[in-house]
Amino acid sequence: MAYTVPKLKEFSPAALDKAAERLLTALEQESAAVNTEADWKTFRDRWMGRKNGVLTQVNELWLKAAPKGAKRDVGQRVNLARARVTETVEDGKPKRIVGYADAGAANIGEVTVGKGLSAKVKLGSAPAVVEHAVDITLPGNRHPLGAEHPVIKAMNEILSVFRNLGYSIAEGPIIETDYYNFEALNFPPNHPARDTQDTLFLANQDSKPLRDRLLLRTHTSPVQIRTMEKMKPPLRIVVPGKVHRNDPPDASHSPMFHQIEGLAVDTNITLGDLKGTLDHAMKALFGSSVKTSFRPSFFPFTEPSAELLVSCFICGGRGKRNLEPCRPCKQTGWIEILGCGMVDPNVFEFVKSNGYDPRKVSGFAFGMGVDRLAILKYGVDDIQLFFQGDVRFLAQFA
Ligand code: DAH
């Protein structure tokens, strides 16, 4: 019996998977039976016909009929089915050989090229050639286009805001020394602030002095020091990159995630510059109506230190969406975005010899979690989705 698109009684992910599987099985079976060009046309119209093709029916009977809560689940399956149908129809087209049909027994063909131009073409032993001929007029096999990963997309967006302000992009190694990751950022050995950034150290380094031991960097801040060692002030950089921490994976934590660091050093940089720059950046990222707020905090490498909050761009700062509590801001109307502060003079002491005398220069720094921002911006509910490589998830950002 030929496959017909059923009305769905149930919209649970399991029921949807079953329905999608039946559809795809039918697709495979029918595509296997395509032999001639005429078969293929019937096949194409049956699956892709605008009026009553299977895909159109799937849209009507599955997607449109789905209750609100299930739209997303249904949408994912329907997108997948659409991609598979398109691909199968495309691939199933019988390979036709054209161009030799009229040559007949004669092995001279005449090709007319535009107006008044003509060329004689010697076809040689045409029949043998026909066997192996490739019809260059057929469309090639289409490969689905890739898309930017949502984390990279968010990262590029943030970087471009700062690039427009004249910042350069700097990078540094993911395997870092204790010196750059901690010591030069004013985390002395055994300082309790190190506990909040527990990470993996490479094995068998006990004979090395602590500062030379290698670890997976816990933040992008070490690139502040590395860049100040290489470049004299004034300096304005943003630093994207991967970082690692000893955090078991859950919906909002991953042992590997991404940060963007910022650093501006010059003469007379003040807290006002920090506030103005970040207020501008938040408006560029989340819309001109967001407000920013700075709350005192602590980081060893900045003094004073602050956390930057933006008014919740999901609920407009009300803490509620309609009557529902707003989850992203935990009903507070504010979302924490990053850590920041004025560069601690102790940090400049480590790079003083390259022109960073803390009595002459000042600066501000900030660091933000890109994955977290991508989660908020795109309404993703589990950070793990970013790293599982499931095309059904990633294709939604294409
Ligand atoms: N490195 C900090 C962290 O990972 C974030 C941070 C805070 C970076 C304040 C900064 C800063 O540059 O000034 O938790």
Coordinates of C-alpha atoms and ligand atoms in Angstrom, one line a residue:
M1 CA 0.0 0.0 0.0
A2 CA 1.3 3.4 -0.9
Y3 CA 2.3 5.6 2.0
T4 CA -0.1 8.4 3.1
V5 CA 0.7 11.1 5.6
P6 CA -1.2 10.3 8.8
K7 CA -2.9 12.7 11.1
L8 CA -1.0 12.7 14.4
K9 CA -2.8 11.8 17.6
E10 CA 0.2 12.2 19.7
F11 CA 3.1 14.7 19.6
S12 CA 5.5 13.3 22.0
P13 CA 9.2 13.1 20.7
A14 CA 8.9 9.3 20.6
A15 CA 5.7 9.4 18.6
L16 CA 7.1 12.0 16.3
D17 CA 10.3 10.0 15.7
K18 CA 8.1 7.0 14.8
A19 CA 6.0 9.0 12.3
A20 CA 9.2 10.5 10.8
E21 CA 10.8 7.1 10.5
R22 CA 7.7 5.7 8.6
L23 CA 7.8 8.6 6.2
L24 CA 11.6 8.1 5.6
T25 CA 11.2 4.4 5.0
A26 CA 8.5 5.0 2.5
L27 CA 10.7 7.6 0.8
E28 CA 13.6 5.1 0.5
Q29 CA 11.3 2.3 -0.8
E30 CA 9.7 4.5 -3.5
S31 CA 13.0 6.0 -4.5
A32 CA 14.4 2.5 -5.1
A33 CA 11.6 1.9 -7.6
V34 CA 12.5 4.9 -9.8
N35 CA 14.0 3.8 -13.1
T36 CA 12.9 6.0 -15.9
E37 CA 12.7 9.8 -16.2
A38 CA 8.9 9.4 -16.1
D39 CA 9.1 7.4 -12.9
W40 CA 11.2 10.1 -11.4
K41 CA 8.9 12.9 -12.3
T42 CA 6.0 11.1 -10.7
F43 CA 8.1 10.5 -7.7
R44 CA 9.2 14.1 -7.5
D45 CA 5.6 15.4 -7.8
R46 CA 4.3 12.9 -5.3
W47 CA 6.8 14.0 -2.6
M48 CA 7.5 17.6 -3.5
G49 CA 4.4 18.8 -5.4
R50 CA 3.3 22.1 -4.1
K51 CA -0.4 21.4 -4.0
N52 CA -0.7 18.0 -2.5
G53 CA 2.8 16.5 -2.2
V54 CA 3.9 14.6 0.9
L55 CA 5.9 17.5 2.2
T56 CA 2.9 19.9 1.9
Q57 CA 0.8 17.5 3.7
V58 CA 3.4 17.1 6.4
N59 CA 3.3 20.8 6.9
E60 CA -0.5 20.8 7.1
L61 CA -1.1 17.7 9.1
W62 CA 1.9 17.7 11.4
L63 CA 3.3 21.2 11.8
K64 CA 0.2 23.3 11.6
A65 CA -1.8 20.8 13.7
A66 CA 0.8 20.6 16.4
P67 CA -0.1 22.1 19.8
K68 CA 2.1 25.1 20.7
G69 CA 4.4 23.2 23.1
A70 CA 5.2 20.6 20.5
K71 CA 5.9 23.0 17.5
R72 CA 9.6 22.9 18.1
D73 CA 9.9 19.1 18.3
V74 CA 7.7 18.8 15.2
G75 CA 9.6 21.5 13.4
Q76 CA 12.9 19.7 13.8
R77 CA 11.5 16.5 12.3
V78 CA 9.8 18.3 9.5
N79 CA 13.0 20.1 8.6
L80 CA 14.9 16.9 8.6
A81 CA 12.2 15.2 6.5
R82 CA 12.3 18.1 4.0
A83 CA 16.1 17.9 3.7
R84 CA 16.0 14.1 3.1
V85 CA 13.2 14.3 0.6
T86 CA 14.9 17.1 -1.4
E87 CA 18.2 15.2 -1.3
T88 CA 16.6 11.9 -2.3
V89 CA 14.6 13.4 -5.2
E90 CA 17.7 15.3 -6.3
D91 CA 19.9 12.1 -6.2
G92 CA 17.3 9.9 -7.7
K93 CA 17.2 11.6 -11.1
P94 CA 18.1 9.1 -13.8
K95 CA 21.4 10.1 -15.4
R96 CA 20.4 11.0 -18.9
I97 CA 22.7 11.2 -21.7
V98 CA 22.1 14.1 -24.1
G99 CA 24.0 15.6 -27.0
Y100 CA 24.5 12.4 -29.0
A101 CA 20.9 11.5 -29.6
D102 CA 20.7 13.1 -33.0
A103 CA 24.2 12.2 -34.2
G104 CA 22.8 8.8 -35.4
A105 CA 25.0 6.9 -37.7
A106 CA 26.8 10.0 -38.9
N107 CA 29.8 10.9 -36.8
I108 CA 29.9 14.6 -37.7
G109 CA 27.6 16.8 -35.7
E110 CA 27.1 20.5 -36.1
V111 CA 27.0 22.7 -33.1
T112 CA 25.7 26.2 -33.4
V113 CA 27.3 28.7 -31.1
G114 CA 25.3 31.9 -30.8
K115 CA 24.4 34.0 -33.8
G116 CA 26.0 33.0 -37.1
L117 CA 28.8 31.1 -35.5
S118 CA 29.1 27.4 -36.1
A119 CA 31.6 24.7 -35.6
K120 CA 32.0 21.2 -36.9
V121 CA 32.5 18.6 -34.2
K122 CA 33.9 15.3 -35.0
L123 CA 32.4 12.7 -32.7
G124 CA 34.6 9.8 -33.7
S125 CA 33.2 6.5 -32.6
A126 CA 30.2 8.0 -30.9
P127 CA 28.5 4.8 -29.5
A128 CA 31.5 3.8 -27.4
V129 CA 31.8 7.3 -26.1
V130 CA 28.1 7.5 -25.2
E131 CA 28.5 4.6 -22.8
H132 CA 30.9 6.5 -20.6
A133 CA 29.9 10.0 -21.3
V134 CA 29.2 12.4 -18.6
D135 CA 26.4 14.8 -19.2
I136 CA 27.9 18.1 -18.1
T137 CA 24.5 19.8 -18.4
L138 CA 23.1 17.9 -15.4
P139 CA 23.2 19.6 -12.1
G140 CA 25.9 18.2 -9.8
N141 CA 25.2 16.4 -6.5
R142 CA 24.3 19.0 -4.0
H143 CA 25.9 18.9 -0.6
P144 CA 24.1 20.7 2.2
L145 CA 25.8 24.0 3.1
G146 CA 27.5 24.2 6.4
A147 CA 26.6 26.9 8.8
E148 CA 28.4 28.9 11.5
H149 CA 28.3 27.2 14.9
P150 CA 26.1 29.3 17.3
V151 CA 29.0 29.8 19.7
I152 CA 31.3 31.0 16.9
K153 CA 28.4 33.2 15.7
A154 CA 28.0 34.8 19.1
M155 CA 31.7 35.2 19.4
N156 CA 32.1 37.0 16.1
E157 CA 29.2 39.3 16.9
I158 CA 30.8 40.3 20.2
L159 CA 34.2 40.7 18.6
S160 CA 32.9 42.9 15.8
V161 CA 31.4 45.3 18.4
F162 CA 34.8 45.9 19.8
R163 CA 36.6 45.9 16.5
N164 CA 34.3 48.8 15.6
L165 CA 35.7 50.6 18.6
G166 CA 39.2 50.1 17.4
Y167 CA 40.2 47.0 19.4
S168 CA 42.6 44.5 17.9
I169 CA 42.2 40.7 18.3
A170 CA 44.8 38.8 20.3
E171 CA 45.1 35.1 21.1
G172 CA 47.1 32.9 23.4
P173 CA 47.8 29.2 24.1
I174 CA 45.2 26.9 25.6
I175 CA 47.9 25.0 27.5
E176 CA 49.3 27.7 29.7
T177 CA 51.8 28.0 32.5
D178 CA 50.9 28.6 36.1
Y179 CA 52.7 31.9 35.8
Y180 CA 50.5 33.4 33.2
N181 CA 47.2 31.8 34.3
F182 CA 47.6 32.7 38.0
E183 CA 50.8 34.2 39.3
A184 CA 51.1 37.2 37.0
L185 CA 47.4 37.9 37.4
N186 CA 48.0 38.4 41.2
F187 CA 46.8 34.9 42.3
P188 CA 49.8 34.0 44.6
P189 CA 50.5 30.3 45.3
N190 CA 47.8 28.9 47.7
H191 CA 45.6 31.9 47.3
P192 CA 42.0 30.8 47.9
A193 CA 40.8 32.5 44.6
R194 CA 42.6 29.7 42.8
D195 CA 40.0 27.3 44.2
T196 CA 37.3 28.8 42.1
Q197 CA 39.3 28.0 39.0
D198 CA 40.3 24.4 39.5
T199 CA 41.7 22.8 36.3
L200 CA 43.8 20.0 34.9
F201 CA 47.5 20.2 35.3
L202 CA 49.6 18.1 32.9
A203 CA 51.1 15.0 34.6
N204 CA 54.7 14.5 35.7
Q205 CA 55.7 18.1 36.3
D206 CA 56.5 17.8 40.0
S207 CA 60.2 18.5 39.5
K208 CA 59.4 21.9 37.9
P209 CA 59.0 25.1 39.8
L210 CA 55.2 25.8 40.3
R211 CA 55.3 28.8 37.9
D212 CA 56.5 26.7 35.0
R213 CA 54.0 23.9 35.4
L214 CA 51.6 23.5 32.5
L215 CA 47.8 23.5 32.9
L216 CA 44.7 24.0 30.8
R217 CA 44.0 27.7 31.1
T218 CA 40.9 28.5 33.2
H219 CA 40.3 31.9 31.6
T220 CA 41.5 34.1 28.7
S221 CA 43.0 36.6 31.2
P222 CA 46.6 35.2 30.8
V223 CA 46.6 36.8 27.3
Q224 CA 46.5 40.2 29.0
I225 CA 50.0 39.6 30.3
R226 CA 51.3 37.9 27.2
T227 CA 50.2 40.8 25.0
M228 CA 51.6 43.4 27.4
E229 CA 54.9 41.6 27.3
K230 CA 55.0 42.0 23.5
M231 CA 53.3 45.3 22.9
K232 CA 53.9 48.7 24.5
P233 CA 51.0 50.8 25.6
P234 CA 48.5 52.2 24.5
L235 CA 46.8 48.9 24.0
R236 CA 43.2 47.9 23.2
I237 CA 42.6 44.2 22.7
V238 CA 39.9 41.6 22.8
V239 CA 40.8 37.9 23.2
P240 CA 38.5 35.1 22.2
G241 CA 39.3 31.5 23.1
K242 CA 38.6 28.1 24.7
V243 CA 39.1 27.7 28.5
H244 CA 38.7 24.7 30.8
R245 CA 37.6 24.2 34.4
N246 CA 37.0 21.3 36.7
D247 CA 33.2 21.6 36.5
P248 CA 31.1 18.5 35.9
P249 CA 28.8 18.9 32.8
D250 CA 25.2 19.9 33.3
A251 CA 22.7 22.1 31.6
S252 CA 24.7 25.3 32.4
H253 CA 28.2 24.0 32.9
S254 CA 30.8 22.4 30.6
P255 CA 34.4 21.5 31.5
M256 CA 35.3 23.4 28.3
F257 CA 33.8 26.7 27.3
H258 CA 34.6 29.9 25.6
Q259 CA 35.5 33.4 26.8
I260 CA 36.2 36.8 25.4
E261 CA 38.6 39.0 27.4
G262 CA 39.1 42.7 26.9
L263 CA 41.9 45.0 27.9
A264 CA 42.5 48.7 27.4
V265 CA 45.6 50.4 28.7
D266 CA 46.6 54.0 28.2
T267 CA 47.4 57.1 30.2
N268 CA 44.4 58.3 32.2
I269 CA 42.0 55.4 31.6
T270 CA 39.3 55.7 34.2
L271 CA 36.3 53.7 35.6
G272 CA 34.2 56.1 33.5
D273 CA 35.8 54.7 30.3
L274 CA 35.1 51.2 31.5
K275 CA 31.4 51.9 32.2
G276 CA 30.9 53.9 28.9
T277 CA 32.6 51.2 26.8
L278 CA 30.7 48.3 28.3
D279 CA 27.4 50.2 28.3
H280 CA 27.8 50.8 24.6
A281 CA 28.8 47.2 23.9
M282 CA 25.7 45.8 25.7
K283 CA 23.4 48.1 23.8
A284 CA 25.1 47.1 20.5
L285 CA 24.6 43.4 21.5
F286 CA 21.2 43.3 23.1
G287 CA 19.4 46.4 21.8
S288 CA 19.6 50.1 22.6
S289 CA 16.9 49.9 25.2
V290 CA 18.9 47.7 27.7
K291 CA 20.2 49.3 30.9
T292 CA 23.5 48.4 32.5
S293 CA 24.3 48.1 36.2
F294 CA 27.7 47.5 37.9
R295 CA 27.8 45.5 41.2
P296 CA 31.0 45.4 43.3
S297 CA 32.9 42.1 43.0
F298 CA 36.3 40.6 43.5
F299 CA 39.0 39.4 41.0
P300 CA 42.6 39.3 42.1
F301 CA 43.8 41.1 38.9
T302 CA 41.4 44.1 39.0
E303 CA 40.9 46.7 41.7
P304 CA 38.1 47.8 42.0
S305 CA 36.3 44.8 40.5
A306 CA 32.7 44.6 39.3
E307 CA 30.1 42.4 37.7
L308 CA 28.2 43.9 34.9
L309 CA 24.4 43.3 34.7
V310 CA 22.1 44.2 31.9
S311 CA 18.4 44.6 32.3
C312 CA 16.7 41.4 31.1
F313 CA 16.3 41.6 27.4
I314 CA 13.9 38.6 27.5
C315 CA 11.2 40.1 29.9
G316 CA 12.2 43.8 29.4
G317 CA 13.4 44.0 33.1
R318 CA 9.9 43.1 34.5
G319 CA 11.0 39.7 35.9
K320 CA 7.8 38.2 34.4
R321 CA 6.7 37.2 30.9
N322 CA 3.0 37.7 30.8
L323 CA 2.1 36.1 34.1
E324 CA 4.9 33.5 33.9
P325 CA 8.1 34.0 36.0
C326 CA 11.0 34.9 33.7
R327 CA 13.6 32.2 33.9
P328 CA 16.7 33.7 32.3
C329 CA 16.8 36.5 34.8
K330 CA 15.5 34.4 37.7
Q331 CA 12.7 37.0 38.1
T332 CA 15.2 39.7 39.1
G333 CA 14.9 41.7 35.8
W334 CA 18.7 41.6 35.6
I335 CA 21.2 39.3 33.9
E336 CA 24.8 38.9 34.9
I337 CA 27.0 39.2 31.8
L338 CA 30.6 39.6 32.7
G339 CA 33.3 40.4 35.2
C340 CA 35.4 43.6 34.9
G341 CA 37.5 46.1 36.7
M342 CA 40.4 48.5 36.7
V343 CA 43.7 46.7 36.1
D344 CA 45.4 46.1 39.5
P345 CA 48.7 47.9 39.8
N346 CA 50.2 44.6 41.0
V347 CA 49.5 43.2 37.5
F348 CA 51.3 46.1 35.8
E349 CA 54.3 45.3 38.0
F350 CA 54.9 42.1 36.1
V351 CA 55.2 43.9 32.8
K352 CA 56.6 47.2 34.1
S353 CA 59.8 46.9 32.1
N354 CA 57.8 47.0 28.8
G355 CA 56.3 50.5 29.5
Y356 CA 53.6 49.6 32.0
D357 CA 54.6 51.6 35.0
P358 CA 51.5 51.6 37.2
R359 CA 52.3 55.3 38.1
K360 CA 52.1 56.2 34.5
V361 CA 49.4 54.0 32.9
S362 CA 46.0 52.7 33.9
G363 CA 43.6 50.4 32.3
F364 CA 40.4 48.4 32.5
A365 CA 39.7 44.7 31.7
F366 CA 36.7 42.5 31.3
G367 CA 35.9 38.9 30.6
M368 CA 32.7 37.2 29.5
G369 CA 31.5 33.7 28.9
V370 CA 30.5 33.4 25.2
D371 CA 28.5 30.1 25.5
R372 CA 26.4 31.6 28.3
L373 CA 25.7 34.6 26.1
A374 CA 24.8 32.4 23.1
I375 CA 22.4 30.5 25.4
L376 CA 20.7 33.7 26.4
K377 CA 20.7 35.2 22.9
Y378 CA 19.3 32.2 21.1
G379 CA 17.1 30.8 23.9
V380 CA 19.0 27.4 24.2
D381 CA 18.2 25.5 27.3
D382 CA 21.2 23.2 27.6
I383 CA 24.9 24.2 27.0
Q384 CA 25.7 20.5 26.2
L385 CA 23.8 20.9 22.9
F386 CA 26.6 23.1 21.6
F387 CA 29.1 20.3 21.9
Q388 CA 27.2 17.2 20.8
G389 CA 27.4 17.9 17.1
D390 CA 23.7 17.0 16.4
V391 CA 22.9 18.5 13.0
R392 CA 19.2 18.8 13.9
F393 CA 20.2 21.3 16.6
L394 CA 22.9 23.1 14.6
A395 CA 20.8 23.4 11.4
Q396 CA 18.5 25.7 13.3
F397 CA 21.2 28.4 13.3
A398 CA 21.8 28.2 9.5
Ligands
DAH1 N1 38.9 35.9 34.2 C1 37.6 36.0 34.9 C2 37.0 34.7 35.0 O1 37.2 33.8 34.2 C3 36.7 37.0 34.2 C4 37.2 38.4 34.3 C5 36.9 39.2 35.3 C6 38.1 38.9 33.4 C7 37.3 40.5 35.5 C8 38.6 40.2 33.5 C9 38.2 41.0 34.5 O2 39.4 40.7 32.6 O3 38.6 42.2 34.6 O4 36.2 34.4 35.9

